XYZ file of C-alpha atoms in Angstrom:
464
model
C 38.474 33.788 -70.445
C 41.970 35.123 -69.915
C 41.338 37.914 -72.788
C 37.663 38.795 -71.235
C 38.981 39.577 -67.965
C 42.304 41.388 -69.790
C 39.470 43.605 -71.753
C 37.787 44.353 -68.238
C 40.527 45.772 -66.629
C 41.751 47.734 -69.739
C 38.061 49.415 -69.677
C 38.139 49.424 -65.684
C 41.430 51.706 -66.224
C 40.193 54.137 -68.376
C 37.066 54.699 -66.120
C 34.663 52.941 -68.711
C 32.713 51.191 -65.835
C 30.010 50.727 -67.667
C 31.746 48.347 -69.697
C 33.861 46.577 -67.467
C 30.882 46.030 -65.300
C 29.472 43.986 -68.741
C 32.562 41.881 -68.800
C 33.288 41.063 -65.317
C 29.646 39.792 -64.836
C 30.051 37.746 -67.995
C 33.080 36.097 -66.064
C 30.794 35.546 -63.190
C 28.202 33.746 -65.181
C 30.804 31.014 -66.209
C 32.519 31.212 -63.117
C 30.912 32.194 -60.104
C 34.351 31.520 -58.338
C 36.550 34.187 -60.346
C 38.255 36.070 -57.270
C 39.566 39.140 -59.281
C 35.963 39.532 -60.981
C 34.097 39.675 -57.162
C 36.981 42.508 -56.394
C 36.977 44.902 -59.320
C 33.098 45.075 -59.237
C 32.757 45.270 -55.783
C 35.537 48.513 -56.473
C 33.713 49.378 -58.965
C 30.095 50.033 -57.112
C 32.588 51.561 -54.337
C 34.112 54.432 -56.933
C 30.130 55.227 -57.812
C 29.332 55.504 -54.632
C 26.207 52.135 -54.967
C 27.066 51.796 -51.749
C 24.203 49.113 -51.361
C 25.870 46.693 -54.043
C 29.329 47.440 -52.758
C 28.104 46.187 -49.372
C 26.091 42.976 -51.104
C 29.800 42.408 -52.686
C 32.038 42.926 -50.218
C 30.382 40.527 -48.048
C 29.913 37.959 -50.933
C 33.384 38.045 -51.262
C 34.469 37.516 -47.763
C 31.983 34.941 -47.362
C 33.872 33.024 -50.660
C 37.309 33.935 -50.601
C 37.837 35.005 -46.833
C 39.509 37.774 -45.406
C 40.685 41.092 -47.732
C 42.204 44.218 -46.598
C 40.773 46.210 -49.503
C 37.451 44.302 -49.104
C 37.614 44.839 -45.502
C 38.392 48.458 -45.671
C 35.927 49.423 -48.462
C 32.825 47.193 -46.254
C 34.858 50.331 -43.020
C 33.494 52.668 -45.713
C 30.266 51.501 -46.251
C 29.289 51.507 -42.878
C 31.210 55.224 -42.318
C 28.167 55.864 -44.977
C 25.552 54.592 -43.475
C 26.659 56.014 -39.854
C 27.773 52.773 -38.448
C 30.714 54.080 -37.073
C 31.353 50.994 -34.510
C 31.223 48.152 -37.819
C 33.182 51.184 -39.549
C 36.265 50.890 -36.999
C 36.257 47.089 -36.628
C 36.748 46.726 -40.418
C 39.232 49.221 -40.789
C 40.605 47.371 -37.682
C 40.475 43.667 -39.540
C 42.225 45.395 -42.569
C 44.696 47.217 -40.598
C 45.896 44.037 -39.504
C 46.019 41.709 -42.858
C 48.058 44.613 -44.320
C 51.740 44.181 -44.673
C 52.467 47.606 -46.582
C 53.693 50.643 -45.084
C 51.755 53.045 -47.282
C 48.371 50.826 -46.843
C 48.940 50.838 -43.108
C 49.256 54.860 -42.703
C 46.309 55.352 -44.636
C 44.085 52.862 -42.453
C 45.031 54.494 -39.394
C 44.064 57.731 -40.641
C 40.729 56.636 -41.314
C 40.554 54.761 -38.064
C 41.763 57.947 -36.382
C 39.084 60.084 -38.651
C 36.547 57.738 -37.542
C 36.756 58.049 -33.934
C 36.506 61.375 -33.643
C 33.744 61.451 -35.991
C 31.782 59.121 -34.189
C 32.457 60.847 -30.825
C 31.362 64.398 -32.800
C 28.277 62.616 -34.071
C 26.976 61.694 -30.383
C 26.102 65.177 -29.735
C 23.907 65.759 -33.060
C 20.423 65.582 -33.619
C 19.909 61.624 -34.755
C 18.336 60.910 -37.757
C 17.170 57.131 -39.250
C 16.784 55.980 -42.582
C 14.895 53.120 -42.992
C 14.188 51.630 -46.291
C 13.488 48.159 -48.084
C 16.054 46.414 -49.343
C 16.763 48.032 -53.094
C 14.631 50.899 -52.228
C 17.540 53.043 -52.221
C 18.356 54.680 -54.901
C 17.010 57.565 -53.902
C 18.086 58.543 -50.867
C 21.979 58.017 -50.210
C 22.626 61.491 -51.977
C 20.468 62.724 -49.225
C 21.873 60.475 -46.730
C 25.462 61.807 -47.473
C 24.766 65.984 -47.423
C 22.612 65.772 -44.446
C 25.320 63.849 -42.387
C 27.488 66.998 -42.416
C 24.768 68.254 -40.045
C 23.160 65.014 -38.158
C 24.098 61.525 -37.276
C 22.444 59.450 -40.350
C 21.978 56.074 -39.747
C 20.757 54.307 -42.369
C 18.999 50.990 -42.275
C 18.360 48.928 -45.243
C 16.235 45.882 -44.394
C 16.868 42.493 -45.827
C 13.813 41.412 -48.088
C 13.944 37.720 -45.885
C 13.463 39.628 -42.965
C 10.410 41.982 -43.887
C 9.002 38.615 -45.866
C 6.779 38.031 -42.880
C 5.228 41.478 -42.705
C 4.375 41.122 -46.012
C 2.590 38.064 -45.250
C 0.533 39.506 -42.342
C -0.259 42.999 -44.523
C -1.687 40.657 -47.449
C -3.730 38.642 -44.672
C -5.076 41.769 -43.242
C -6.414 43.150 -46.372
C -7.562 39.658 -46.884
C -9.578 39.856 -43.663
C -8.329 36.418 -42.778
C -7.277 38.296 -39.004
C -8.938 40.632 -36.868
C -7.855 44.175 -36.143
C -6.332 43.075 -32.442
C -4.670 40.196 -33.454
C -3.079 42.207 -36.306
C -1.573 44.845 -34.010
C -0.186 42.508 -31.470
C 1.898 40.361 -34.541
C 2.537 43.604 -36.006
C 3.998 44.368 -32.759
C 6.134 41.627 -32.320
C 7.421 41.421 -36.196
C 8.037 45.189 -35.715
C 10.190 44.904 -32.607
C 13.798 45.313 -34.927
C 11.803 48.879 -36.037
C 11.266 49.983 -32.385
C 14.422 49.614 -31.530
C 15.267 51.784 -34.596
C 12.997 54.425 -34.087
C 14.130 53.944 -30.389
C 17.602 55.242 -31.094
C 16.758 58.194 -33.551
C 15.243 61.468 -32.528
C 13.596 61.424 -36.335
C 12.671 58.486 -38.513
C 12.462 58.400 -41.935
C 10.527 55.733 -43.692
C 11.650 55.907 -47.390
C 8.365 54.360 -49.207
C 4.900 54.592 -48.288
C 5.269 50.594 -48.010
C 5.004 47.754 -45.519
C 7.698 49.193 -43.351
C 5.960 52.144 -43.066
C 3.026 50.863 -41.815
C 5.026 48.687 -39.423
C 6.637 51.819 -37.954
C 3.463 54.148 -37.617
C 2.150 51.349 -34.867
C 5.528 50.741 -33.084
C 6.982 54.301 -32.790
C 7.604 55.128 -29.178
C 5.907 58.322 -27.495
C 8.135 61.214 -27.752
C 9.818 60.270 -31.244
C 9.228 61.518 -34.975
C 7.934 59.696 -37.929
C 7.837 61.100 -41.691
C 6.948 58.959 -44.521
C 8.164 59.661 -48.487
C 6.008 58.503 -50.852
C 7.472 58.261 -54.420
C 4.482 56.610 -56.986
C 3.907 53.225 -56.925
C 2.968 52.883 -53.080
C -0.082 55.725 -54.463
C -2.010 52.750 -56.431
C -1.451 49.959 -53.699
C -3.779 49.930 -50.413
C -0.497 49.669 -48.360
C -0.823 53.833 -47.550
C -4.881 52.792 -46.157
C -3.442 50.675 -43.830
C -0.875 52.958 -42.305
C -1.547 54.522 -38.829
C -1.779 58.091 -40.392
C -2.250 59.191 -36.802
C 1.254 58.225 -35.701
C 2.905 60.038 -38.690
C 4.085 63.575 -38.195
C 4.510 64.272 -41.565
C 3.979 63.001 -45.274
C 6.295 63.888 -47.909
C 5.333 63.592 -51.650
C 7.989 64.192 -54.442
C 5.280 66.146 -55.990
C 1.859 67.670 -55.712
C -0.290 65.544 -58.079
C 0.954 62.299 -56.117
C -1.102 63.853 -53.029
C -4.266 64.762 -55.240
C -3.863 60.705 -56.807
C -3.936 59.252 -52.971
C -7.364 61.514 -52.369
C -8.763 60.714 -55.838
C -8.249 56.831 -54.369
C -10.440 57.455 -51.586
C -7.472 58.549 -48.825
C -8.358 61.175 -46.161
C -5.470 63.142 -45.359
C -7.200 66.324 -43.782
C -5.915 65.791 -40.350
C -2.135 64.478 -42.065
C 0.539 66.738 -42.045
C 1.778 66.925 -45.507
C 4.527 68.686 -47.779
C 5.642 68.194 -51.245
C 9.896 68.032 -51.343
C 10.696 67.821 -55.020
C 13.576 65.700 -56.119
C 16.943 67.073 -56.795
C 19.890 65.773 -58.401
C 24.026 66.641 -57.926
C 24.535 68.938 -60.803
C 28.192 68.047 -60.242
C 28.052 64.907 -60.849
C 26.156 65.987 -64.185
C 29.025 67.139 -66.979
C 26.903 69.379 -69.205
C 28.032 69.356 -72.797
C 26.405 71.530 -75.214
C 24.679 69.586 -77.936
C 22.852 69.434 -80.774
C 20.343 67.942 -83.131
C 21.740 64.130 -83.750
C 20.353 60.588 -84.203
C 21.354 58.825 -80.891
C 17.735 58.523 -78.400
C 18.180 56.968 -75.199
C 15.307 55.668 -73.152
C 16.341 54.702 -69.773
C 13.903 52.606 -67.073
C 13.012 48.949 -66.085
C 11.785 47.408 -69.120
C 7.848 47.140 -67.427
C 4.836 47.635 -69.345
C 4.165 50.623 -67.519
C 6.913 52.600 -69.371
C 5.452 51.447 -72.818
C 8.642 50.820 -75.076
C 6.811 49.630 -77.572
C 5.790 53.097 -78.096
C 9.178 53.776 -78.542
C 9.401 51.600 -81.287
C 6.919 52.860 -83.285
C 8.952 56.644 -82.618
C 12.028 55.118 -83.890
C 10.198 53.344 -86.902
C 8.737 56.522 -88.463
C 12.469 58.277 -87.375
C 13.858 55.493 -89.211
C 12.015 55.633 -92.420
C 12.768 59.283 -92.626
C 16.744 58.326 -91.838
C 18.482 55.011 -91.260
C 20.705 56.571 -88.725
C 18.453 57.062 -85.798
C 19.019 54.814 -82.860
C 16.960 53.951 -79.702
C 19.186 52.812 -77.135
C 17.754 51.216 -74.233
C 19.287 51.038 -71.010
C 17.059 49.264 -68.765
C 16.795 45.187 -67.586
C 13.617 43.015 -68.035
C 12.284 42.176 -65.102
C 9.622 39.299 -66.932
C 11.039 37.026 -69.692
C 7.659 36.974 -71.480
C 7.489 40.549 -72.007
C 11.298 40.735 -73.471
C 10.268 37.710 -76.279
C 7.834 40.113 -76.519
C 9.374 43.071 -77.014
C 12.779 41.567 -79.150
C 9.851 40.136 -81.482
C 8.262 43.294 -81.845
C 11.680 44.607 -82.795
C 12.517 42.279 -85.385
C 8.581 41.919 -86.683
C 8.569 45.757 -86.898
C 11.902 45.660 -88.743
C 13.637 48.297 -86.291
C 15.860 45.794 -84.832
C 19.112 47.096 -86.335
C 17.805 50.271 -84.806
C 16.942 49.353 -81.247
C 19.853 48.532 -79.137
C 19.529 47.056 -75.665
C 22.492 47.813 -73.437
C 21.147 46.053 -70.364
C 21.130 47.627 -67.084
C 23.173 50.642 -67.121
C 25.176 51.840 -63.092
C 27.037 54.451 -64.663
C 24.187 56.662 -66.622
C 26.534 59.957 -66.431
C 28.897 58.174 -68.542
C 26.273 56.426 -70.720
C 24.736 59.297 -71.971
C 27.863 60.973 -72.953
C 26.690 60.273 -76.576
C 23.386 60.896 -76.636
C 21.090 63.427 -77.944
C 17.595 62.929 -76.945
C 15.938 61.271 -73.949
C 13.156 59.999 -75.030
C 10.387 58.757 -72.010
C 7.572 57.021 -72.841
C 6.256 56.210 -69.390
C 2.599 56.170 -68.929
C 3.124 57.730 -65.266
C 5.524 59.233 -63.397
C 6.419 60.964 -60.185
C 9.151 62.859 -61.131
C 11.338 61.140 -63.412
C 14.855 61.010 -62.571
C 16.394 59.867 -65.884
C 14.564 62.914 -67.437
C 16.233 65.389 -65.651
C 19.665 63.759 -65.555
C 19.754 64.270 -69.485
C 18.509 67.909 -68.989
C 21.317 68.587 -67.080
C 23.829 66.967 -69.509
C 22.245 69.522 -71.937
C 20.293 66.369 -73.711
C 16.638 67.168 -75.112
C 14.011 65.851 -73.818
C 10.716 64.081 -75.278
C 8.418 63.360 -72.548
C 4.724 61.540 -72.999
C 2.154 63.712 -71.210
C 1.444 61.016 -68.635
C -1.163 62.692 -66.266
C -0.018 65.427 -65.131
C 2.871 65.981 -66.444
C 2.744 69.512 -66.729
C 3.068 70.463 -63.078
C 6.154 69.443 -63.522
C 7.421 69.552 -67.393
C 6.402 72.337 -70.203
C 4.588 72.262 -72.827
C 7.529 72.334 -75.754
C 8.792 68.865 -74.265
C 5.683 66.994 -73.991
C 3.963 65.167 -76.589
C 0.588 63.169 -77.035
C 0.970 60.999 -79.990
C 3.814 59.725 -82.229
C 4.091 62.371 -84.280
C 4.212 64.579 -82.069
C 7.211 62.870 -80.756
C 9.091 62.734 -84.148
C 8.090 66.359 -85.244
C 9.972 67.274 -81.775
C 12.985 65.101 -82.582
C 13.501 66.332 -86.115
C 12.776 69.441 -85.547
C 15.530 72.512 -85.426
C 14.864 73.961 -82.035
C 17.551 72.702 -79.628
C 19.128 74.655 -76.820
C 21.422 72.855 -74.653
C 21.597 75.790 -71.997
C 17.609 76.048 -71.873
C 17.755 72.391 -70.756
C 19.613 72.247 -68.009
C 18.692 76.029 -67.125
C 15.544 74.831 -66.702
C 16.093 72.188 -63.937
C 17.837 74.964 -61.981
C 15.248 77.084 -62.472
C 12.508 74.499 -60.856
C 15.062 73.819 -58.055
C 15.271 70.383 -58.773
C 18.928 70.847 -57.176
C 20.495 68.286 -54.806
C 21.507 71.559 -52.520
C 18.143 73.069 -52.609
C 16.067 69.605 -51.829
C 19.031 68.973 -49.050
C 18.080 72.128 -47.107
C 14.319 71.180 -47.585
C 15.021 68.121 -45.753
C 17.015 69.931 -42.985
C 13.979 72.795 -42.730
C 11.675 69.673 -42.111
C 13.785 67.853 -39.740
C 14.325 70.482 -37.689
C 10.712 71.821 -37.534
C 9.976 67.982 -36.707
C 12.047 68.030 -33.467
C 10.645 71.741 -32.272
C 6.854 70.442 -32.317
């Protein structure tokens, strides 16, 4: 055990989080208990910026070991993050006062003093709220962090046991087990945590076309502002039918064929306000390498039938028979244990399984594809596909399936139909690091660009 947790720090040093992630939670799994484990992932998710999992940490800790002053003061930066300024200064406060060392003490009050007058700035900014189900995040703290230099950002992340009940009502409402009057008035009441949300903010944003959303289009107060993102999945669900379209000001789609799949489904959104804000990602964060034609393919996703890996396999089984060397690595977790039997018999019954490797779930993908060559995606839909255009801006190829409607978004030279298609793209010479991450810049799939969307829309918002 000793040696485990020696190897974890050693990669934890050298910025390998990836990696020391991998070891710490194998610690965890034979001790739940192990104090330095809890700390060094929680400081790990912190140095990302997963501010959601340094939160679930943090508090895990606290609630197991007690009181830290580096716990206590990363939890001050959480909620600086989410706009919690108040929770911000009475962690920094807790720490400030379970530190003993002069060095940790001067840099506490700083950020107690930098807090306070941030707060006290942010009281005379437009208000903004972010409300989104709890691991529906990932999308939107890059967002949440470039438009606080502008607006107070408060964002809200609700607890899955606390949104378990609106759940319950939404499924008995489609069900028809309760009348339209009696729905509203529980909805009401469940909802009452939103109101008060929607209360504070000038503008609400409900991230997800989900159950939250439709909670929030029947308890937003006269006067206030409601938009709604929808991503994919929420497009093939009956959640957006039951959504008081009337008290939304404005739907956002991450791209246009998202809209035209909601009206194919029998949704009428003439009288709906509507935009399409493509996705953007930090090219900073991005370290493009120029590359060239290798044998390392990573495919990158939940492991869910929908994103067909076993199409993958039969990719990396005709790459294989022309050269041993190719290798599909898979970052993604299962999410059902039947379908990775499945898959890790498929594998071995397919002979490919010394050229399939599963990494798990990957937090650090920057730093996972630092080695890689192609991004393969085998999806059989997609929105946008962030893992796609992180590679392209590493200056990694990609292979796309032409899922439906791919091509308002992708060109022609990276799609493919069939898998030979897919293998004549991987083997053959054309490869131009520059064109791929040229192109995302091109499209404007920026971070900067889809920021001052965002700021266009919430102002415009306010003025109506």
């Amino acid at each position: 055990m000793r040696k485990n947790f020696q190897e974890a720090i050693k990669s934890f040093e050298v910025g390998n989080y990836n990696e020391a992630l991998r070891k710490f939670n194998e610690i965890l799994k034979n001790n739940p208990y192990n104090k330095e484990s809890h700390y060094y992932i929680c400081s790990i998710y912190r140095q990302l910026k997963k501010w959601s999992k340094c939160k679930n940490y943090a508090t895990s800790f606290l609630k197991k070991f007690g009181k830290d002053p580096k716990i206590l003061e990363y939890l001050g930066e959480v909620y600086s993050f989410e706009g919690d300024y108040k929770k911000a200064i009475e962690m920094y406060k807790s720490a400030l006062k379970l530190t003993s060392q002069p060095e940790d003490k001067n840099r506490l009050r700083e950020k107690l003093e930098k807090t306070y007058a941030l707060m006290q700035e942010k009281k005379s900014q437009l208000k903004l709220a972010v409300i989104v189900h709890q691991g529906g995040d990932t999308f939107t703290d890059d967002l949440v962090e470039n438009l606080s230099k502008k607006i107070w950002v408060k964002k809200f992340v609700i607890p899955t046991s606390k949104i378990t009940f609106l759940n319950a009502l939404l499924k008995a409402k489609r069900k028809k087990l309760i009348n339209d009057n009696l729905y509203k008035v529980i909805l009401h009441f469940l909802g009452s945590k939103l109101r008060k949300i929607i209360s504070w903010a000038d503008v609400t944003w409900c991230e997800w076309a989900d159950f939250l959303a439709v909670t929030g289009s029947y308890v937003k107060p006269k006067g206030k502002k409601l938009f709604v993102r929808l991503h994919r999945y929420e497009a093939f669900t009956d959640i957006p039918f039951m959504i008081n379209w009337n008290n939304v000001d404005e739907l956002v789609f991450v791209s246009q064929f998202m809209k035209d799949i909601l009206e194919m489904r029998g949704l009428n959104l003439q009288k709906v306000s509507w935009r399409v804000i493509y996705n953007g990602i930090d090219l900073k964060r991005f370290q493009f390498i120029p590359r060239q034609k290798g044998y390392n393919i990573a495919w990158v996703a939940h492991i869910i039938p929908r994103k067909n890996l076993h199409v993958a396999f039969e990719i990396i089984k005709k790459l294989s028979e022309k050269d041993k060397r190719y290798r599909l690595h898979v970052a993604g977790s299962f999410d059902d244990p039947m379908y990775e039997i499945y898959l890790k018999h498929l594998a071995k019954s397919m002979k490919i399984k010394d050229n399939v490797i599963f990494h798990g779930w990957v937090d650090d993908i920057n730093q996972w594809l630092e080695d890689k060559n192609y991004l393969l995606s085998t999806s059989i839909h997609e929105s946008f596909g962030y893992n796609i255009v992180e590679a392209m801006a590493r200056g990694i190829k990609p292979v796309i399936h032409d899922f439906y409607n791919a091509k308002e978004l992708y060109d022609e030279e990276f799609l493919f139909s069939s898998v030979d298609e897919a293998v004549e793209k991987i083997t053959e010479e054309r490869y131009d690091s520059h064109h791929y991450r040229e192109y995302i810049i091109k499209r404007g799939w920026t971070l900067e660009k889809q920021v001052k969307e965002f700021e266009s829309l919430i102002n415009e918002l306010v003025s109506r």
